[in-house]
Amino acid sequence: MNQFKQVLKFEFSNYARSKPYIIITVVLVVLIAGLLTYPRVAGLWRHEGPAQPSGPRPKLALVDDVYKSDELLQRLAQAYPEDELVRTDETMDELRSKVVSGEYAAAVVLESPLKFTYLTVSVSMYEDPGRIIGAILAEKYQQTEIEALGLSAADAAALVHPDVDGTVTETGKNQAETFIYTYILIYALYMAIMLYGQFVASSVASEKSTRAMELLITSAKPLSLMFGKIIGTGLAGLLQFFVIFGSAFLFYNINGDVWADSPVMQRIFNIPIDMLLYVLLFFVIGFFLYAFIYGALGSLASRTEDVGTAIMPVTFLVIIALFVVIVGMSTGNLDSPLMVACSYIPFTSPMAMFTRIAMSNVPPIGIIVSVAIAVASTVGIGFLSAAIYRVGVLMYGKPPKLGELVRTLREKRT
Amino acid sequence: MRLEVKNIHKSFGEKHVLNDVSFGVESGQALGLLGRNGAGKTTMLRIIMGVFDADSGGVLVDGQPIDRRHIKIGYLPEERGLYPKKIIRDQLQYFAALKGMAAPEARKAAAALLERLEMSEYAGKKLDVLSKGNQQKIQLAVALLNNPDILILDEPFSGLDPVNAMILKDVVTELIGKGKLVLFSSHQMNYTEEFCRDIAILNGGRIALSGAIREIRRSYERRTVVLSSPEAEKVERFIAGQASDITEKTERRQDAVTVTLASADKKMALLKRLAEQELNLDAFAVYEPSLNDIFVEYTEARI
């Protein structure tokens, strides 16, 4: 037990005292603090400084020979609040040259009630001028036609824009609300398993390649060495995540008032406490499950250069798990047979089950079964990995084939 | 304390690595465990340290199976192994802690050893900035940290310059003097001869020869003599011609002539005849096989 504690302490302080670990953590915390505090600081400048004219607004030209009314201009102004609306009678060629020269940001030419041309240099990914202007024109058209049938303008408007009073009641979870934080947590889980799992593998392999293993194995029990390393690494990972996520929450709360009207930020930070506990639980399970495998594979590589190839299959497994979950999340179908199956398979369940808990409705028994399977497999894999580790750490040269390994392990038993 | 290895057998898969290996050594003595590469030395040492279990046979201390919780073992592995990127002081304390020492005790032992090995100035440095010889001394310090009862030195002198080798030699001699039991594995026979009263030569997983070096030497018939002379050629011709009745074989290598006599008691007869001829002799001595010769003789043919 004492050996295990010593190894754990040594491995943990290896990380906690290493420059890259400290630098990455500090940089991330500073970055988070900066991002979350930025609007407040930017706001201070804006309030204290004299009101600056915010430069000329981009011009949106409108050629309207159909309605010739101000109403259309106003509607467009509402749709494009940033722009300055300009009515003009210029020809297409003139408009084109002004758009090219940048005098107009864009121009709308109405050719008939239901036909228009939108001129601009390029349309960004997030704009859809065809749809926005099309909707405005369609509405205007409906209203004009209904008015032509003899109704008053107000009645026509009411017909086109009836007031509908609806309430949406969800019995389950609102995927829109949970999507962002689940996404962030899933990526955090993925990064943690991948990064720290690989740290374990390369750390074991480097102890082999520097032959420090020769002394370690004669000074301590293989079980203490392996478990001490894995738990020490896991704690270092957890500490880093606590610091990063903790600082995010801290700075969000300090600047709470600035973010009060940002629905996205509120969705991110509005994580229920039970979700945080679940993510912790699944981090612990997922990390250990994979860290055991990574540790065993690391012990089979004689040089650190071989680690990459040795751990590739496992890395693929983690990537597949992430992929399945992300597809499930983006299609919104979290209870598809694939997702359900994945949430019980130990290699994918930490991520898949967590996503389903966060975004769908999983009965408690499902959670218990999934966690039980994962924990039992982790224990089993832990013992198997320890057996491989015991043999692997003293094997040099070419990594053994699977068959040889099984044979050696069986001999150990007898 | 007497350490005894009894009838050890060990196989890895199909390969029979150790075959009925037995030897023994007492406190205050060093045993040279010799053998060519792959003879099974490291496996034998690992069995003593408890890294592997033997298939059959046992490691005994004073007749009882070894209890590694009470018998402390220090190990200097052939493949030097420490953390190259770690501070030396930290590594020493880590290994001391793994061996069950409390922190203050570990600190004291590490400082004392670094002092003894003249390495104190490097305590705060990373291992990989040190020269090879100095890294070796740190390695030795790790082996000695827990004040071991049994010290296992696997090729301790490789890569050391003569001054560092001398320091190490003094340390090892001092340890033997203090009553430590030393297992010494090396290819450098001159060092083995200096420290070890006994040797055990492993060849192909079997003990090819074991016992006290002096007795092994004595067991060789003393019927080979080495003559050195400025006129070695003339000496050789004379022995091959006029002394062939009392000699079996004559060989010359530059100024030295090696003569195998028909029997050990013909030594004086040969000397007399040489004296009668008034041949110019620098030396006339009975040949004693060096440990090197013995080693080669017993391990040349691999079983």
XYZ file of C-alpha atoms in Angstrom:
717
model
C 0.000 0.000 0.000
C 2.842 2.317 0.877
C 4.515 1.606 -2.463
C 1.291 2.370 -4.261
C 1.025 5.685 -2.423
C 4.635 6.540 -3.255
C 4.143 5.773 -6.944
C 0.912 7.768 -6.987
C 2.566 10.734 -5.332
C 5.531 10.582 -7.686
C 3.415 10.276 -10.818
C 1.000 12.991 -9.738
C 3.741 15.459 -8.920
C 5.412 14.588 -12.232
C 2.428 16.169 -13.927
C 1.589 18.853 -11.428
C 5.170 20.107 -11.417
C 5.846 19.802 -15.121
C 6.080 23.042 -17.051
C 3.765 22.089 -19.951
C 1.003 21.055 -17.557
C 1.238 24.283 -15.574
C 1.570 26.481 -18.650
C -1.371 24.880 -20.488
C -3.588 25.117 -17.423
C -2.655 28.731 -16.725
C -3.050 29.758 -20.372
C -6.489 28.151 -20.557
C -7.600 29.791 -17.327
C -6.355 33.190 -18.498
C -8.086 32.677 -21.840
C -11.361 31.735 -20.182
C -11.093 34.627 -17.755
C -10.359 36.981 -20.636
C -13.243 35.774 -22.779
C -15.747 35.911 -19.962
C -14.586 39.303 -18.717
C -14.102 40.887 -22.127
C -17.642 42.305 -22.617
C -17.457 44.052 -19.264
C -14.116 45.634 -20.079
C -15.273 46.501 -23.601
C -18.448 47.937 -22.070
C -16.421 50.146 -19.754
C -14.645 51.708 -22.692
C -17.857 52.281 -24.527
C -19.565 53.971 -21.593
C -16.651 56.113 -20.491
C -15.470 57.348 -23.860
C -17.338 60.019 -25.811
C -20.065 58.684 -28.067
C -18.228 57.737 -31.241
C -19.973 57.848 -34.577
C -19.676 54.217 -35.472
C -18.568 54.970 -39.031
C -20.802 55.157 -42.062
C -23.429 52.433 -42.104
C -23.445 50.156 -45.120
C -25.971 51.247 -47.705
C -28.716 49.019 -49.041
C -30.239 50.436 -52.229
C -33.837 49.724 -53.186
C -35.267 50.204 -56.679
C -39.030 49.874 -56.354
C -41.081 50.652 -59.436
C -43.899 48.324 -58.332
C -45.284 49.566 -55.009
C -43.434 52.852 -54.732
C -44.459 52.850 -51.058
C -42.453 53.654 -47.926
C -43.873 50.590 -46.250
C -41.621 48.218 -48.150
C -38.631 50.397 -47.296
C -39.548 50.239 -43.609
C -39.946 46.490 -43.687
C -36.525 46.119 -45.258
C -35.097 48.501 -42.692
C -36.512 46.274 -39.967
C -34.999 43.196 -41.563
C -31.630 44.906 -42.005
C -31.307 47.107 -38.930
C -27.579 47.622 -39.468
C -28.003 49.062 -42.932
C -28.966 52.469 -44.176
C -31.819 52.101 -46.685
C -31.571 54.243 -49.813
C -34.311 54.546 -52.403
C -32.986 55.083 -55.914
C -33.925 54.876 -59.580
C -30.553 53.904 -60.904
C -30.250 51.383 -63.692
C -28.964 47.865 -63.178
C -25.555 48.768 -64.618
C -25.157 51.784 -62.402
C -26.149 49.710 -59.358
C -23.741 47.007 -60.325
C -20.814 49.394 -60.561
C -21.699 50.981 -57.224
C -21.922 47.599 -55.564
C -18.559 46.686 -57.025
C -17.026 49.972 -55.913
C -18.431 49.427 -52.428
C -20.661 52.464 -52.333
C -23.631 50.183 -51.848
C -23.259 47.090 -49.752
C -26.115 45.576 -51.716
C -29.030 46.536 -53.946
C -32.548 45.131 -54.251
C -34.305 45.660 -57.580
C -38.019 44.896 -57.590
C -39.089 43.948 -61.094
C -42.634 42.787 -60.404
C -44.547 42.066 -57.175
C -43.033 38.581 -57.058
C -39.741 39.035 -58.814
C -36.627 40.704 -57.483
C -32.882 40.788 -57.978
C -30.419 41.071 -55.125
C -27.020 42.448 -56.040
C -24.028 42.116 -53.803
C -20.335 41.226 -53.968
C -20.685 38.008 -52.028
C -23.182 36.463 -49.687
C -21.778 35.233 -46.400
C -22.601 31.801 -45.057
C -24.958 33.135 -42.452
C -27.070 35.359 -44.725
C -29.972 34.221 -46.807
C -31.118 37.373 -48.599
C -33.313 35.375 -50.994
C -35.399 34.045 -48.140
C -35.593 37.240 -46.091
C -36.491 39.535 -48.963
C -38.685 36.839 -50.516
C -40.685 36.623 -47.286
C -41.103 40.384 -47.108
C -42.281 40.513 -50.711
C -44.628 37.559 -50.324
C -46.208 39.175 -47.307
C -46.556 42.491 -49.099
C -48.089 40.684 -52.036
C -50.636 38.786 -49.900
C -51.603 41.951 -48.122
C -52.021 43.907 -51.376
C -54.084 41.152 -52.962
C -56.355 40.742 -49.902
C -56.821 44.498 -49.770
C -57.776 44.347 -53.467
C -60.540 41.921 -52.518
C -62.100 44.684 -50.422
C -60.763 44.186 -46.918
C -59.250 47.018 -44.924
C -55.498 47.233 -44.622
C -55.743 46.361 -40.913
C -57.928 43.308 -41.544
C -55.601 42.211 -44.309
C -52.625 42.505 -41.975
C -54.473 40.517 -39.324
C -55.248 37.811 -41.858
C -51.665 37.600 -43.034
C -50.268 37.839 -39.514
C -52.805 36.134 -37.262
C -51.821 36.160 -33.601
C -51.293 32.601 -32.518
C -50.931 31.955 -28.806
C -49.190 28.670 -28.189
C -47.364 27.087 -25.287
C -44.862 24.273 -25.708
C -44.810 21.794 -22.878
C -42.053 19.194 -22.780
C -42.295 16.117 -20.656
C -38.643 15.367 -21.280
C -35.593 17.485 -21.703
C -35.247 20.373 -24.063
C -32.511 19.295 -26.440
C -31.871 22.877 -27.467
C -31.173 23.791 -23.854
C -28.940 20.830 -23.122
C -27.187 20.548 -26.482
C -24.393 23.043 -25.943
C -23.237 21.966 -22.524
C -23.535 18.301 -23.410
C -21.425 18.964 -26.455
C -18.782 20.699 -24.372
C -18.769 18.018 -21.697
C -18.600 15.200 -24.257
C -15.599 16.811 -25.876
C -14.013 17.318 -22.488
C -14.600 13.650 -21.699
C -13.141 12.613 -25.047
C -10.082 14.836 -24.651
C -9.506 13.654 -21.107
C -9.675 9.963 -21.978
C -7.558 10.364 -25.077
C -4.935 12.706 -23.663
C -4.415 11.194 -20.261
C -4.770 7.635 -21.532
C -1.954 8.298 -23.962
C 0.092 9.917 -21.219
C -0.168 6.652 -19.290
C 0.906 4.598 -22.312
C 3.897 6.732 -23.197
C 4.961 7.084 -19.593
C 5.051 3.291 -19.156
C 6.916 2.876 -22.434
C 9.465 5.537 -21.533
C 10.133 3.847 -18.200
C 10.860 0.764 -20.247
C 13.032 2.491 -22.814
C 15.086 4.356 -20.202
C 15.293 1.051 -18.289
C 14.096 2.799 -15.156
C 11.747 -0.177 -15.141
C 14.668 -2.453 -14.220
C 14.904 -0.715 -10.891
C 11.204 -0.036 -10.434
C 10.252 -3.633 -10.910
C 12.875 -4.767 -8.398
C 11.814 -2.103 -5.897
C 8.035 -2.314 -6.070
C 5.188 -4.641 -6.949
C 3.946 -4.379 -10.554
C 0.404 -3.797 -9.293
C 1.524 -0.823 -7.195
C 3.466 0.547 -10.136
C 0.590 0.287 -12.579
C -2.240 1.419 -10.334
C -0.145 4.180 -8.794
C 0.720 5.514 -12.223
C -2.822 5.327 -13.563
C -4.471 6.878 -10.539
C -1.769 9.530 -10.235
C -2.291 10.453 -13.878
C -6.066 10.402 -13.470
C -5.877 12.746 -10.491
C -3.657 15.130 -12.425
C -6.238 15.109 -15.222
C -9.107 15.689 -12.835
C -7.271 18.524 -11.138
C -6.691 20.200 -14.476
C -10.343 19.878 -15.418
C -11.486 21.157 -12.050
C -9.253 24.186 -12.413
C -10.368 24.915 -15.977
C -14.089 24.339 -15.486
C -13.999 25.896 -12.036
C -12.418 29.060 -13.354
C -14.993 29.179 -16.154
C -17.812 29.062 -13.605
C -16.064 31.530 -11.357
C -15.555 34.127 -14.062
C -19.032 33.551 -15.448
C -20.527 34.249 -12.056
C -18.336 37.279 -11.443
C -19.521 38.684 -14.765
C -23.049 37.287 -14.473
C -24.736 40.623 -15.133
C -22.887 41.112 -18.430
C -24.071 37.737 -19.696
C -27.615 38.100 -18.373
C -29.056 38.624 -21.839
C -26.957 36.022 -23.679
C -29.064 32.877 -24.045
C -26.093 30.877 -25.381
C -23.932 31.605 -22.359
C -26.785 30.861 -20.028
C -27.332 27.538 -21.707
C -23.663 26.666 -21.355
C -23.431 27.536 -17.692
C -26.865 26.446 -16.710
C -25.665 22.890 -16.139
C -27.641 21.126 -13.468
C -25.417 19.905 -10.656
C -26.437 16.291 -11.267
C -25.060 16.530 -14.812
C -21.717 17.639 -13.406
C -21.737 14.702 -11.046
C -22.579 12.385 -13.930
C -19.755 13.758 -16.020
C -17.411 13.173 -13.094
C -18.664 9.603 -12.720
C -18.273 8.851 -16.407
C -14.895 10.540 -16.539
C -13.690 8.282 -13.752
C -15.100 5.126 -15.352
C -14.058 6.010 -18.889
C -10.621 7.150 -17.852
C -9.834 4.010 -15.874
C -11.256 1.671 -18.478
C -9.066 3.159 -21.165
C -6.084 3.953 -18.938
C -5.781 0.265 -18.025
C -5.720 -0.678 -21.688
C -3.324 2.129 -22.504
C -1.077 1.089 -19.615
C -1.004 -2.539 -20.744
C -0.300 -1.552 -24.349
C 2.384 0.877 -23.217
C 4.081 -1.968 -21.340
C 4.319 -3.970 -24.565
C 6.155 -1.232 -26.450
C 9.905 -1.211 -25.902
C 10.456 2.292 -27.154
C 8.366 5.430 -26.949
C 8.286 5.497 -30.763
C 6.333 2.240 -30.754
C 3.615 3.565 -28.491
C 1.692 5.220 -31.307
C 1.207 2.013 -33.237
C 0.539 -0.032 -30.117
C -2.312 2.155 -28.933
C -3.856 2.893 -32.338
C -6.715 0.354 -32.089
C -7.811 1.775 -28.748
C -7.571 5.319 -29.999
C -9.886 4.329 -32.843
C -12.336 2.922 -30.330
C -12.474 6.261 -28.517
C -12.911 8.128 -31.794
C -15.725 5.789 -32.863
C -17.453 6.336 -29.528
C -17.230 10.088 -29.982
C -18.440 9.850 -33.570
C -21.496 7.784 -32.689
C -22.401 10.196 -29.931
C -21.937 13.317 -32.043
C -24.066 11.836 -34.845
C -26.723 10.926 -32.302
C -26.646 14.422 -30.874
C -26.864 16.210 -34.185
C -29.701 14.070 -35.528
C -31.492 14.483 -32.222
C -32.277 10.776 -32.229
C -30.662 9.813 -28.968
C -32.666 6.677 -28.413
C -31.840 5.003 -31.717
C -30.923 1.326 -31.397
C -27.269 2.196 -32.052
C -27.156 4.805 -29.318
C -28.946 2.529 -26.871
C -26.556 -0.330 -27.651
C -23.562 1.982 -27.319
C -24.758 3.203 -23.971
C -24.398 -0.306 -22.567
C -21.151 -1.363 -24.292
C -18.408 -0.488 -21.780
C -16.074 1.085 -24.346
C -18.660 3.560 -25.577
C -21.009 3.780 -22.620
C -19.270 6.562 -20.688
C -19.853 8.960 -23.566
C -23.063 7.505 -25.001
C -24.827 7.038 -21.680
C -23.849 10.469 -20.492
C -25.249 12.047 -23.657
C -28.503 10.157 -23.307
C -28.835 11.129 -19.662
C -28.158 14.759 -20.513
C -30.368 15.075 -23.587
C -32.907 12.284 -23.467
C -34.784 10.409 -20.801
C -33.129 7.293 -19.468
C -34.854 5.373 -16.679
C -32.709 5.083 -13.526
C -32.433 1.326 -13.953
C -30.830 1.893 -17.362
C -28.229 4.159 -15.830
C -27.531 1.690 -13.048
C -27.164 -1.243 -15.460
C -24.890 0.726 -17.774
C -22.674 1.928 -14.922
C -22.592 -1.565 -13.419
C -21.498 -3.116 -16.717
C -18.857 -0.429 -17.198
C -17.501 -0.764 -13.657
C -17.395 -4.566 -13.848
C -15.587 -4.430 -17.207
C -13.169 -1.852 -15.855
C -12.292 -4.120 -12.942
C -11.898 -7.097 -15.295
C -9.782 -5.134 -17.726
C -7.779 -3.801 -14.777
C -6.807 -7.316 -13.717
C -6.050 -8.413 -17.264
C -3.977 -5.292 -17.870
C -2.040 -5.859 -14.666
C -1.236 -9.384 -15.842
C -0.094 -8.101 -19.243
C 1.867 -5.309 -17.557
C 3.710 -7.773 -15.308
C 4.907 -9.709 -18.330
C 5.222 -6.770 -20.697
C 7.501 -4.541 -18.677
C 10.372 -7.026 -18.821
C 9.922 -7.891 -22.477
C 12.191 -6.088 -24.855
C 12.474 -6.179 -28.584
C 9.558 -6.665 -30.915
C 6.114 -6.278 -29.335
C 4.694 -9.785 -28.878
C 1.904 -11.130 -31.050
C -1.458 -11.560 -29.403
C -1.151 -15.356 -29.436
C 2.239 -15.339 -27.723
C 0.931 -12.985 -25.111
C -2.052 -15.171 -24.297
C 0.252 -18.182 -24.015
C 2.624 -16.356 -21.649
C -0.273 -15.186 -19.524
C -1.696 -18.667 -19.295
C 1.671 -20.027 -18.223
C 1.833 -17.415 -15.488
C -1.401 -18.670 -14.086
C -0.348 -22.273 -13.763
C 24.235 -14.850 6.705
C 24.502 -17.349 3.910
C 22.651 -16.992 0.657
C 22.055 -20.201 -1.173
C 20.543 -20.840 -4.548
C 19.378 -24.424 -4.811
C 18.517 -26.427 -7.898
C 16.809 -23.607 -9.721
C 14.953 -24.415 -12.915
C 13.300 -21.754 -15.019
C 11.732 -21.821 -18.470
C 10.199 -19.120 -20.581
C 7.856 -20.869 -22.955
C 9.897 -23.499 -24.765
C 13.204 -22.067 -23.654
C 14.861 -23.676 -20.667
C 16.779 -20.683 -19.348
C 18.098 -22.076 -16.053
C 18.833 -25.720 -15.538
C 19.519 -26.968 -12.027
C 21.498 -23.936 -10.926
C 22.997 -23.979 -7.425
C 25.578 -21.825 -5.691
C 26.114 -20.187 -2.344
C 27.804 -17.144 -0.832
C 28.321 -15.772 2.656
C 28.152 -12.305 4.155
C 31.428 -10.423 3.848
C 32.180 -12.179 0.600
C 31.599 -11.590 -3.045
C 30.593 -14.186 -5.562
C 31.377 -13.611 -9.204
C 28.503 -14.831 -11.296
C 30.071 -15.170 -14.704
C 28.699 -16.158 -18.042
C 28.457 -15.079 -21.620
C 25.606 -12.964 -22.915
C 22.391 -14.941 -22.690
C 23.796 -17.490 -20.254
C 20.943 -16.772 -17.810
C 22.724 -14.443 -15.366
C 20.083 -11.708 -15.363
C 17.271 -14.226 -15.036
C 19.090 -15.799 -12.092
C 19.531 -12.400 -10.438
C 15.877 -11.554 -11.033
C 14.817 -14.781 -9.379
C 16.927 -13.864 -6.354
C 15.230 -10.447 -6.289
C 11.787 -11.970 -6.608
C 10.891 -10.466 -9.971
C 10.380 -13.979 -11.352
C 9.446 -17.125 -9.530
C 11.560 -20.174 -10.236
C 9.764 -23.165 -11.743
C 11.434 -25.328 -9.120
C 14.235 -24.982 -6.613
C 14.642 -22.218 -4.094
C 16.535 -19.212 -2.832
C 17.515 -19.748 0.794
C 18.955 -17.475 3.449
C 20.532 -19.415 6.305
C 18.602 -22.463 5.200
C 15.206 -20.757 5.181
C 13.373 -19.520 2.074
C 14.303 -15.873 1.561
C 11.919 -13.354 3.156
C 12.311 -10.239 1.040
C 10.459 -8.096 3.564
C 13.362 -8.473 5.965
C 16.352 -9.120 3.743
C 17.173 -5.894 1.944
C 18.526 -6.157 -1.581
C 20.312 -3.456 -3.524
C 20.508 -3.798 -7.291
C 22.637 -2.174 -9.917
C 21.219 -3.385 -13.227
C 23.347 -4.038 -16.267
C 21.091 -1.896 -18.419
C 21.394 1.313 -16.481
C 17.977 2.650 -15.707
C 16.836 5.850 -14.053
C 14.761 8.801 -15.155
C 16.986 10.928 -17.403
C 14.878 14.075 -17.066
C 14.419 14.067 -13.312
C 16.364 15.802 -10.586
C 18.841 13.364 -9.070
C 17.890 14.098 -5.480
C 14.202 13.459 -6.261
C 14.948 10.149 -7.946
C 17.055 8.928 -5.061
C 14.314 9.819 -2.606
C 11.650 8.183 -4.761
C 13.507 4.884 -4.963
C 14.274 5.046 -1.254
C 10.573 5.588 -0.550
C 9.651 2.637 -2.795
C 11.978 0.525 -0.702
C 10.006 1.571 2.338
C 12.192 4.286 3.819
C 10.632 7.277 5.546
C 11.272 10.660 3.940
C 13.808 12.102 6.420
C 15.710 8.821 6.481
C 15.710 8.721 2.680
C 17.018 12.269 2.471
C 19.830 11.508 4.869
C 20.843 8.296 3.111
C 20.813 9.994 -0.304
C 22.939 12.903 0.915
C 25.446 10.599 2.615
C 25.837 8.421 -0.468
C 26.251 11.361 -2.827
C 28.926 12.661 -0.460
C 30.727 9.290 -0.399
C 30.665 9.066 -4.184
C 31.791 12.690 -4.538
C 28.569 13.575 -6.306
C 27.029 16.062 -3.864
C 27.354 18.993 -6.259
C 25.058 17.237 -8.766
C 22.184 16.516 -6.369
C 20.011 19.280 -7.817
C 20.786 18.482 -11.460
C 18.910 16.371 -13.949
C 20.456 12.979 -14.545
C 20.997 13.398 -18.283
C 23.382 16.351 -17.909
C 25.885 14.057 -16.164
C 28.667 12.137 -17.884
C 28.214 8.405 -18.315
C 30.571 7.586 -15.475
C 28.800 9.955 -13.116
C 25.392 8.551 -14.068
C 26.857 5.192 -13.144
C 27.748 6.465 -9.702
C 24.200 7.721 -9.205
C 23.021 4.284 -10.221
C 25.248 2.769 -7.575
C 23.900 5.229 -5.032
C 20.360 4.000 -5.792
C 21.514 0.430 -5.230
C 23.025 1.329 -1.859
C 20.221 3.585 -0.611
C 18.505 1.145 1.694
C 21.773 -0.121 3.181
C 21.192 -3.547 1.637
C 22.204 -6.888 3.135
C 22.634 -8.322 -0.332
C 24.146 -6.176 -3.049
C 23.712 -7.270 -6.638
C 26.081 -5.586 -9.079
C 25.497 -6.402 -12.714
C 28.430 -5.115 -14.799
C 29.201 -2.248 -12.415
C 32.399 -1.145 -14.134
C 31.295 -0.813 -17.708
C 31.751 2.714 -18.977
C 33.815 3.972 -16.041
C 37.106 5.777 -16.492
C 40.024 4.489 -14.368
C 39.561 7.139 -11.657
C 35.848 6.434 -11.288
C 36.515 2.706 -11.450
C 38.912 3.149 -8.538
C 36.303 5.020 -6.489
C 33.779 2.294 -7.200
C 36.330 -0.391 -6.355
C 37.027 1.267 -3.027
C 33.314 1.490 -2.282
C 32.721 -2.162 -3.108
C 35.767 -3.303 -1.121
C 34.548 -1.230 1.811
C 31.095 -2.807 1.586
C 32.495 -6.315 1.528
C 34.630 -5.355 4.510
C 31.514 -4.221 6.307
C 30.073 -7.687 5.915
C 27.770 -7.195 2.943
C 27.012 -10.086 0.700
C 27.869 -9.151 -2.862
C 26.808 -10.854 -6.050
C 28.995 -9.591 -8.794
C 28.314 -10.198 -12.423
C 30.851 -8.988 -14.923
C 32.774 -9.749 -18.056
C 35.773 -7.912 -16.712
C 37.641 -10.768 -15.086
C 40.330 -8.604 -13.496
C 37.691 -6.910 -11.318
C 36.088 -10.225 -10.525
C 39.438 -11.576 -9.359
C 39.972 -8.558 -7.148
C 36.720 -8.867 -5.226
C 35.553 -12.401 -5.428
C 36.811 -15.372 -3.527
C 34.312 -17.596 -5.297
C 32.939 -17.739 -8.768
C 30.109 -19.558 -10.486
C 30.276 -19.777 -14.254
C 26.942 -20.133 -16.002
C 26.900 -21.579 -19.463
C 23.728 -22.256 -21.387
C 21.672 -22.120 -18.212
C 23.841 -24.616 -16.298
C 26.586 -24.106 -13.779
C 29.705 -25.026 -15.749
C 32.105 -24.388 -12.905
C 31.868 -23.099 -9.380
C 34.089 -22.759 -6.360
C 36.903 -20.678 -4.922
C 39.092 -19.103 -7.591
C 42.266 -20.164 -5.795
C 41.209 -23.788 -5.697
C 40.086 -23.758 -9.279
C 43.532 -22.515 -10.208
C 45.227 -25.150 -8.063
C 43.221 -27.826 -9.737
C 45.081 -27.135 -12.937
C 48.162 -29.345 -13.251
C 51.232 -27.175 -12.822
C 53.052 -28.585 -15.799
C 53.010 -25.613 -18.112
C 55.830 -23.135 -17.818
C 56.355 -19.804 -19.467
C 59.833 -18.647 -20.370
C 60.729 -15.236 -21.507
C 63.984 -14.555 -23.225
C 65.564 -12.111 -25.662
C 66.640 -15.151 -27.664
C 63.287 -16.872 -27.540
C 63.691 -18.398 -30.967
C 66.874 -20.180 -29.926
C 65.209 -21.357 -26.707
C 62.295 -22.757 -28.627
C 64.542 -24.597 -31.050
C 66.587 -26.069 -28.193
C 63.522 -27.327 -26.265
C 61.889 -28.774 -29.348
C 65.136 -30.527 -30.224
C 67.087 -31.571 -27.117
C 64.310 -31.514 -24.493
C 61.559 -33.227 -26.402
C 61.824 -36.236 -24.070
C 60.469 -34.246 -21.118
C 58.095 -31.868 -22.959
C 54.905 -32.323 -24.890
C 54.319 -29.020 -26.612
C 56.258 -25.850 -27.256
C 54.805 -22.601 -28.457
C 56.440 -19.243 -28.994
C 54.823 -15.867 -29.070
C 57.402 -13.150 -29.599
C 59.704 -13.208 -26.540
C 57.686 -15.771 -24.599
C 57.841 -19.524 -24.969
C 55.114 -21.646 -23.448
C 56.119 -25.203 -22.734
C 53.889 -28.016 -21.678
C 55.922 -30.567 -19.738
C 55.394 -34.317 -19.847
C 54.675 -34.094 -16.128
C 54.859 -31.439 -13.402
C 58.041 -32.878 -11.837
C 60.068 -32.294 -15.028
C 60.200 -28.588 -14.250
C 63.600 -28.600 -12.621
C 65.039 -30.962 -15.253
C 64.109 -28.524 -17.975
C 65.561 -25.594 -16.042
C 68.823 -27.468 -15.524
C 69.199 -28.230 -19.202
C 68.495 -24.647 -20.096
C 71.094 -23.503 -17.568
C 73.684 -25.875 -19.001
C 73.210 -24.296 -22.394
C 73.674 -20.886 -20.814
C 70.706 -19.597 -22.659
C 69.832 -16.043 -21.768
C 66.603 -16.287 -19.695
C 64.698 -13.345 -18.288
C 62.004 -15.403 -16.559
C 60.992 -18.944 -15.904
C 57.622 -19.422 -14.273
C 54.872 -21.955 -13.867
C 51.895 -20.851 -15.861
C 48.798 -20.074 -13.789
C 45.620 -19.809 -15.803
C 44.038 -16.372 -15.558
C 40.371 -16.193 -14.735
C 39.920 -15.067 -18.285
C 41.469 -18.293 -19.593
C 39.338 -20.361 -17.241
C 36.222 -18.481 -18.304
C 36.938 -18.956 -22.000
C 37.740 -22.600 -21.476
C 34.406 -23.269 -19.786
C 32.164 -21.154 -21.913
C 33.690 -21.454 -25.368
C 31.503 -24.374 -26.267
C 27.954 -23.480 -25.503
C 25.872 -26.327 -24.234
